[in-house]
Amino acid sequence: MPGTAFDVRVDEIDGVVTLRMTGDVNRGAQEPLERAYSGTTGGSVVLDFSDVDYINSTGIAVIVGILAMARAAGREVRAFGLTDHYRQIFQITRIADFMAIYDDENTAVAAG
Amino acid sequence: MTEERIEPTVPADKANWAPHVERLAAGGVNVGGRRLNGPQQGFGPMWQKTYKVRIPGVAPERVISEWKANYGSFWPSHSRFNAPVAGIQPGEVGNIQSMQVLSTGIMVLYTDDTSFSFMTPEGHPFAGWITFSAYDDGGTVGQVQLIIRPSDPLWDLVFLFGFGKGEDMMWQHTLRSLAAHFDIRTEPETNLVKVDKKRLWRNARNITKNSAIGSAIHILGTPVRALRRPS
């Protein structure tokens, strides 16, 4: 259920940046997620949704903002840890057309 | 060891989202049969446009409830929104008529008590989402946020030559009307951010679905359709 504050942690290994999100991806996620992304440089970006329980339509727009910034910088974005429900939402919103979604972290990181 | 994620049978927010559709079944000219486009399916530079108005003393839930119920009446007189019969509900399609000539529409992507979002079909002037929300920020704020790209090279040109400003004026008018609905006279704030200045040339073919061209063909074909109609 919604109501968990958003947080994000950045891991960077071998040029792959992983943004580990926890809590709800909604309006409150925009500023911390953009700040976390802006603090990274270099190669691919992997979004970890394993500890995300809720995403609303504003949160989808936040994710697309990150996707657009990364693509403008020539950085590939991949994702893992989405529930089946949110995988379907990513298909409805057509984010899945531009961001490969994987079942687990190892596959997502290795895909680059 | 990988922990298996156990999902509830029915996600709590499933009813808030539109079901997946390949193409819109319902809708008028330039809507039925079209696919939905997010901003990454558009062509021109990507913008995040945010318009806000302060509506103190009115709960966010009430703002959204009234906004959904009176959505089209807040628009400027040159544009008309034909709301879905079922109202602003996930998966419903609304038709838009602008300047008497341009026909297009939207699908309701998401709704909850404090927000609702639309997604545009192929051919719409822009590709992306519009989210309408109300929230507390030291008093209630009503907000429209677009995350969009002009859909094709023709719409990109039209945006460059004034349609973008017209878009701003439309949403500012909408927010003024929304505030006035609650007897508040105030001016909206506008914040425009170019998220990605690149044009997505792979999507230039979107022009084949351009709603202005489609509307013009539809209007020119009216006499022919009238002649074919059995008397």
mmCIF file of N, CA, C and O in Angstrom, chain B residues 59-106:
data_model
loop_
_atom_site.group_PDB
_atom_site.id
_atom_site.type_symbol
_atom_site.label_atom_id
_atom_site.label_comp_id
_atom_site.label_asym_id
_atom_site.label_seq_id
_atom_site.Cartn_x
_atom_site.Cartn_y
_atom_site.Cartn_z
ATOM 1 N N ALA B 59 -9.826 20.884 0.162
ATOM 2 C CA ALA B 59 -9.035 19.644 0.291
ATOM 3 C C ALA B 59 -8.618 19.134 -1.095
ATOM 4 O O ALA B 59 -9.399 19.237 -2.050
ATOM 5 N N PRO B 60 -7.395 18.590 -1.230
ATOM 6 C CA PRO B 60 -6.953 18.057 -2.532
ATOM 7 C C PRO B 60 -7.948 17.072 -3.148
ATOM 8 O O PRO B 60 -8.193 17.106 -4.354
ATOM 9 N N GLU B 61 -8.541 16.213 -2.313
ATOM 10 C CA GLU B 61 -9.500 15.221 -2.829
ATOM 11 C C GLU B 61 -10.707 15.906 -3.465
ATOM 12 O O GLU B 61 -11.228 15.452 -4.474
ATOM 13 N N ARG B 62 -11.139 17.026 -2.857
ATOM 14 C CA ARG B 62 -12.306 17.734 -3.398
ATOM 15 C C ARG B 62 -11.917 18.435 -4.716
ATOM 16 O O ARG B 62 -12.706 18.455 -5.662
ATOM 17 N N VAL B 63 -10.719 18.981 -4.760
ATOM 18 C CA VAL B 63 -10.259 19.631 -6.000
ATOM 19 C C VAL B 63 -10.306 18.624 -7.146
ATOM 20 O O VAL B 63 -10.843 18.904 -8.229
ATOM 21 N N ILE B 64 -9.771 17.430 -6.907
ATOM 22 C CA ILE B 64 -9.704 16.428 -7.985
ATOM 23 C C ILE B 64 -11.095 15.915 -8.344
ATOM 24 O O ILE B 64 -11.420 15.750 -9.528
ATOM 25 N N SER B 65 -11.928 15.713 -7.344
ATOM 26 C CA SER B 65 -13.279 15.239 -7.615
ATOM 27 C C SER B 65 -14.046 16.246 -8.492
ATOM 28 O O SER B 65 -14.695 15.881 -9.474
ATOM 29 N N GLU B 66 -13.931 17.535 -8.178
ATOM 30 C CA GLU B 66 -14.611 18.569 -8.969
ATOM 31 C C GLU B 66 -13.967 18.705 -10.353
ATOM 32 O O GLU B 66 -14.641 18.957 -11.346
ATOM 33 N N TRP B 67 -12.649 18.555 -10.400
ATOM 34 C CA TRP B 67 -11.921 18.677 -11.677
ATOM 35 C C TRP B 67 -12.363 17.574 -12.636
ATOM 36 O O TRP B 67 -12.636 17.821 -13.800
ATOM 37 N N LYS B 68 -12.463 16.341 -12.090
ATOM 38 C CA LYS B 68 -12.903 15.215 -12.938
ATOM 39 C C LYS B 68 -14.336 15.454 -13.427
ATOM 40 O O LYS B 68 -14.641 15.215 -14.600
ATOM 41 N N ALA B 69 -15.195 15.921 -12.529
ATOM 42 C CA ALA B 69 -16.614 16.070 -12.879
ATOM 43 C C ALA B 69 -16.860 17.197 -13.878
ATOM 44 O O ALA B 69 -17.822 17.145 -14.643
ATOM 45 N N ASN B 70 -15.990 18.212 -13.856
ATOM 46 C CA ASN B 70 -16.228 19.400 -14.696
ATOM 47 C C ASN B 70 -15.081 19.623 -15.680
ATOM 48 O O ASN B 70 -14.882 20.751 -16.144
ATOM 49 N N TYR B 71 -14.351 18.574 -16.000
ATOM 50 C CA TYR B 71 -13.090 18.726 -16.719
ATOM 51 C C TYR B 71 -13.193 19.631 -17.955
ATOM 52 O O TYR B 71 -12.470 20.615 -18.099
ATOM 53 N N GLY B 72 -14.107 19.307 -18.838
ATOM 54 C CA GLY B 72 -14.201 20.038 -20.109
ATOM 55 C C GLY B 72 -14.627 21.485 -19.945
ATOM 56 O O GLY B 72 -14.230 22.346 -20.733
ATOM 57 N N SER B 73 -15.387 21.772 -18.895
ATOM 58 C CA SER B 73 -15.903 23.141 -18.721
ATOM 59 C C SER B 73 -14.800 24.116 -18.318
ATOM 60 O O SER B 73 -14.988 25.320 -18.398
ATOM 61 N N PHE B 74 -13.650 23.599 -17.884
ATOM 62 C CA PHE B 74 -12.549 24.488 -17.499
ATOM 63 C C PHE B 74 -11.685 24.873 -18.709
ATOM 64 O O PHE B 74 -10.778 25.674 -18.585
ATOM 65 N N TRP B 75 -11.959 24.262 -19.854
ATOM 66 C CA TRP B 75 -11.142 24.540 -21.040
ATOM 67 C C TRP B 75 -11.536 25.875 -21.680
ATOM 68 O O TRP B 75 -12.672 26.331 -21.523
ATOM 69 N N PRO B 76 -10.644 26.458 -22.473
ATOM 70 C CA PRO B 76 -11.012 27.661 -23.234
ATOM 71 C C PRO B 76 -12.103 27.333 -24.255
ATOM 72 O O PRO B 76 -12.256 26.170 -24.658
ATOM 73 N N SER B 77 -12.839 28.365 -24.683
ATOM 74 C CA SER B 77 -14.020 28.122 -25.532
ATOM 75 C C SER B 77 -13.661 27.595 -26.925
ATOM 76 O O SER B 77 -14.499 26.987 -27.578
ATOM 77 N N HIS B 78 -12.415 27.809 -27.386
ATOM 78 C CA HIS B 78 -12.072 27.345 -28.741
ATOM 79 C C HIS B 78 -11.820 25.837 -28.812
ATOM 80 O O HIS B 78 -11.667 25.274 -29.895
ATOM 81 N N SER B 79 -11.758 25.182 -27.658
ATOM 82 C CA SER B 79 -11.516 23.734 -27.645
ATOM 83 C C SER B 79 -12.617 23.038 -26.862
ATOM 84 O O SER B 79 -13.143 23.596 -25.901
ATOM 85 N N ARG B 80 -12.940 21.837 -27.314
ATOM 86 C CA ARG B 80 -14.009 21.109 -26.638
ATOM 87 C C ARG B 80 -13.532 19.707 -26.263
ATOM 88 O O ARG B 80 -12.915 19.029 -27.091
ATOM 89 N N PHE B 81 -13.812 19.308 -25.052
ATOM 90 C CA PHE B 81 -13.469 17.958 -24.607
ATOM 91 C C PHE B 81 -14.772 17.200 -24.399
ATOM 92 O O PHE B 81 -15.601 17.604 -23.586
ATOM 93 N N ASN B 82 -14.955 16.153 -25.174
ATOM 94 C CA ASN B 82 -16.127 15.300 -24.995
ATOM 95 C C ASN B 82 -15.742 14.175 -24.051
ATOM 96 O O ASN B 82 -15.047 13.233 -24.452
ATOM 97 N N ALA B 83 -16.159 14.336 -22.816
ATOM 98 C CA ALA B 83 -15.756 13.374 -21.784
ATOM 99 C C ALA B 83 -16.352 12.005 -22.071
ATOM 100 O O ALA B 83 -17.429 11.903 -22.675
ATOM 101 N N PRO B 84 -15.662 10.945 -21.657
ATOM 102 C CA PRO B 84 -16.242 9.611 -21.795
ATOM 103 C C PRO B 84 -17.556 9.527 -21.029
ATOM 104 O O PRO B 84 -17.725 10.218 -20.012
ATOM 105 N N VAL B 85 -18.463 8.693 -21.523
ATOM 106 C CA VAL B 85 -19.772 8.540 -20.880
ATOM 107 C C VAL B 85 -19.592 8.112 -19.414
ATOM 108 O O VAL B 85 -20.280 8.588 -18.517
ATOM 109 N N ALA B 86 -18.635 7.228 -19.195
ATOM 110 C CA ALA B 86 -18.408 6.713 -17.834
ATOM 111 C C ALA B 86 -17.649 7.710 -16.965
ATOM 112 O O ALA B 86 -17.381 7.434 -15.799
ATOM 113 N N GLY B 87 -17.296 8.864 -17.536
ATOM 114 C CA GLY B 87 -16.526 9.850 -16.784
ATOM 115 C C GLY B 87 -15.033 9.565 -16.874
ATOM 116 O O GLY B 87 -14.594 8.710 -17.656
ATOM 117 N N ILE B 88 -14.260 10.281 -16.078
ATOM 118 C CA ILE B 88 -12.803 10.124 -16.129
ATOM 119 C C ILE B 88 -12.428 8.912 -15.289
ATOM 120 O O ILE B 88 -12.238 8.998 -14.069
ATOM 121 N N GLN B 89 -12.397 7.779 -15.972
ATOM 122 C CA GLN B 89 -12.101 6.484 -15.347
ATOM 123 C C GLN B 89 -10.993 5.809 -16.152
ATOM 124 O O GLN B 89 -10.922 5.994 -17.372
ATOM 125 N N PRO B 90 -10.146 4.999 -15.506
ATOM 126 C CA PRO B 90 -9.043 4.349 -16.230
ATOM 127 C C PRO B 90 -9.526 3.572 -17.454
ATOM 128 O O PRO B 90 -10.498 2.811 -17.380
ATOM 129 N N GLY B 91 -8.862 3.796 -18.577
ATOM 130 C CA GLY B 91 -9.178 3.083 -19.814
ATOM 131 C C GLY B 91 -10.212 3.772 -20.683
ATOM 132 O O GLY B 91 -10.378 3.402 -21.842
ATOM 133 N N GLU B 92 -10.899 4.796 -20.140
ATOM 134 C CA GLU B 92 -11.906 5.493 -20.937
ATOM 135 C C GLU B 92 -11.223 6.453 -21.920
ATOM 136 O O GLU B 92 -10.115 6.926 -21.667
ATOM 137 N N VAL B 93 -11.919 6.712 -23.028
ATOM 138 C CA VAL B 93 -11.348 7.577 -24.071
ATOM 139 C C VAL B 93 -12.194 8.835 -24.203
ATOM 140 O O VAL B 93 -13.422 8.764 -24.263
ATOM 141 N N GLY B 94 -11.535 9.985 -24.226
ATOM 142 C CA GLY B 94 -12.222 11.262 -24.439
ATOM 143 C C GLY B 94 -11.815 11.843 -25.782
ATOM 144 O O GLY B 94 -10.668 11.689 -26.199
ATOM 145 N N ASN B 95 -12.769 12.478 -26.459
ATOM 146 C CA ASN B 95 -12.470 13.094 -27.755
ATOM 147 C C ASN B 95 -12.284 14.599 -27.596
ATOM 148 O O ASN B 95 -12.931 15.225 -26.766
ATOM 149 N N ILE B 96 -11.385 15.124 -28.428
ATOM 150 C CA ILE B 96 -11.062 16.549 -28.365
ATOM 151 C C ILE B 96 -11.309 17.176 -29.726
ATOM 152 O O ILE B 96 -10.908 16.612 -30.751
ATOM 153 N N GLN B 97 -11.965 18.327 -29.714
ATOM 154 C CA GLN B 97 -12.150 19.106 -30.946
ATOM 155 C C GLN B 97 -11.566 20.481 -30.656
ATOM 156 O O GLN B 97 -11.949 21.120 -29.673
ATOM 157 N N SER B 98 -10.628 20.909 -31.513
ATOM 158 C CA SER B 98 -9.989 22.192 -31.273
ATOM 159 C C SER B 98 -10.151 23.077 -32.491
ATOM 160 O O SER B 98 -9.957 22.616 -33.625
ATOM 161 N N MET B 99 -10.448 24.342 -32.267
ATOM 162 C CA MET B 99 -10.597 25.342 -33.347
ATOM 163 C C MET B 99 -11.583 24.855 -34.418
ATOM 164 O O MET B 99 -11.438 25.208 -35.584
ATOM 165 N N GLN B 100 -12.540 24.052 -34.053
ATOM 166 C CA GLN B 100 -13.564 23.524 -34.978
ATOM 167 C C GLN B 100 -13.013 22.517 -36.002
ATOM 168 O O GLN B 100 -13.765 21.904 -36.738
ATOM 169 N N VAL B 101 -11.702 22.390 -36.118
ATOM 170 C CA VAL B 101 -11.160 21.566 -37.209
ATOM 171 C C VAL B 101 -10.324 20.378 -36.747
ATOM 172 O O VAL B 101 -10.337 19.325 -37.388
ATOM 173 N N LEU B 102 -9.582 20.541 -35.666
ATOM 174 C CA LEU B 102 -8.664 19.480 -35.258
ATOM 175 C C LEU B 102 -9.379 18.480 -34.346
ATOM 176 O O LEU B 102 -9.911 18.845 -33.307
ATOM 177 N N SER B 103 -9.379 17.223 -34.774
ATOM 178 C CA SER B 103 -9.991 16.167 -33.956
ATOM 179 C C SER B 103 -8.909 15.220 -33.458
ATOM 180 O O SER B 103 -8.102 14.729 -34.245
ATOM 181 N N THR B 104 -8.923 14.986 -32.172
ATOM 182 C CA THR B 104 -8.008 14.001 -31.604
ATOM 183 C C THR B 104 -8.621 13.506 -30.285
ATOM 184 O O THR B 104 -9.834 13.605 -30.110
ATOM 185 N N GLY B 105 -7.824 12.974 -29.401
ATOM 186 C CA GLY B 105 -8.393 12.473 -28.148
ATOM 187 C C GLY B 105 -7.319 12.087 -27.165
ATOM 188 O O GLY B 105 -6.127 12.344 -27.390
ATOM 189 N N ILE B 106 -7.754 11.481 -26.079
ATOM 190 C CA ILE B 106 -6.835 10.986 -25.034
ATOM 191 C C ILE B 106 -7.424 9.715 -24.439
ATOM 192 O O ILE B 106 -8.615 9.459 -24.590
#
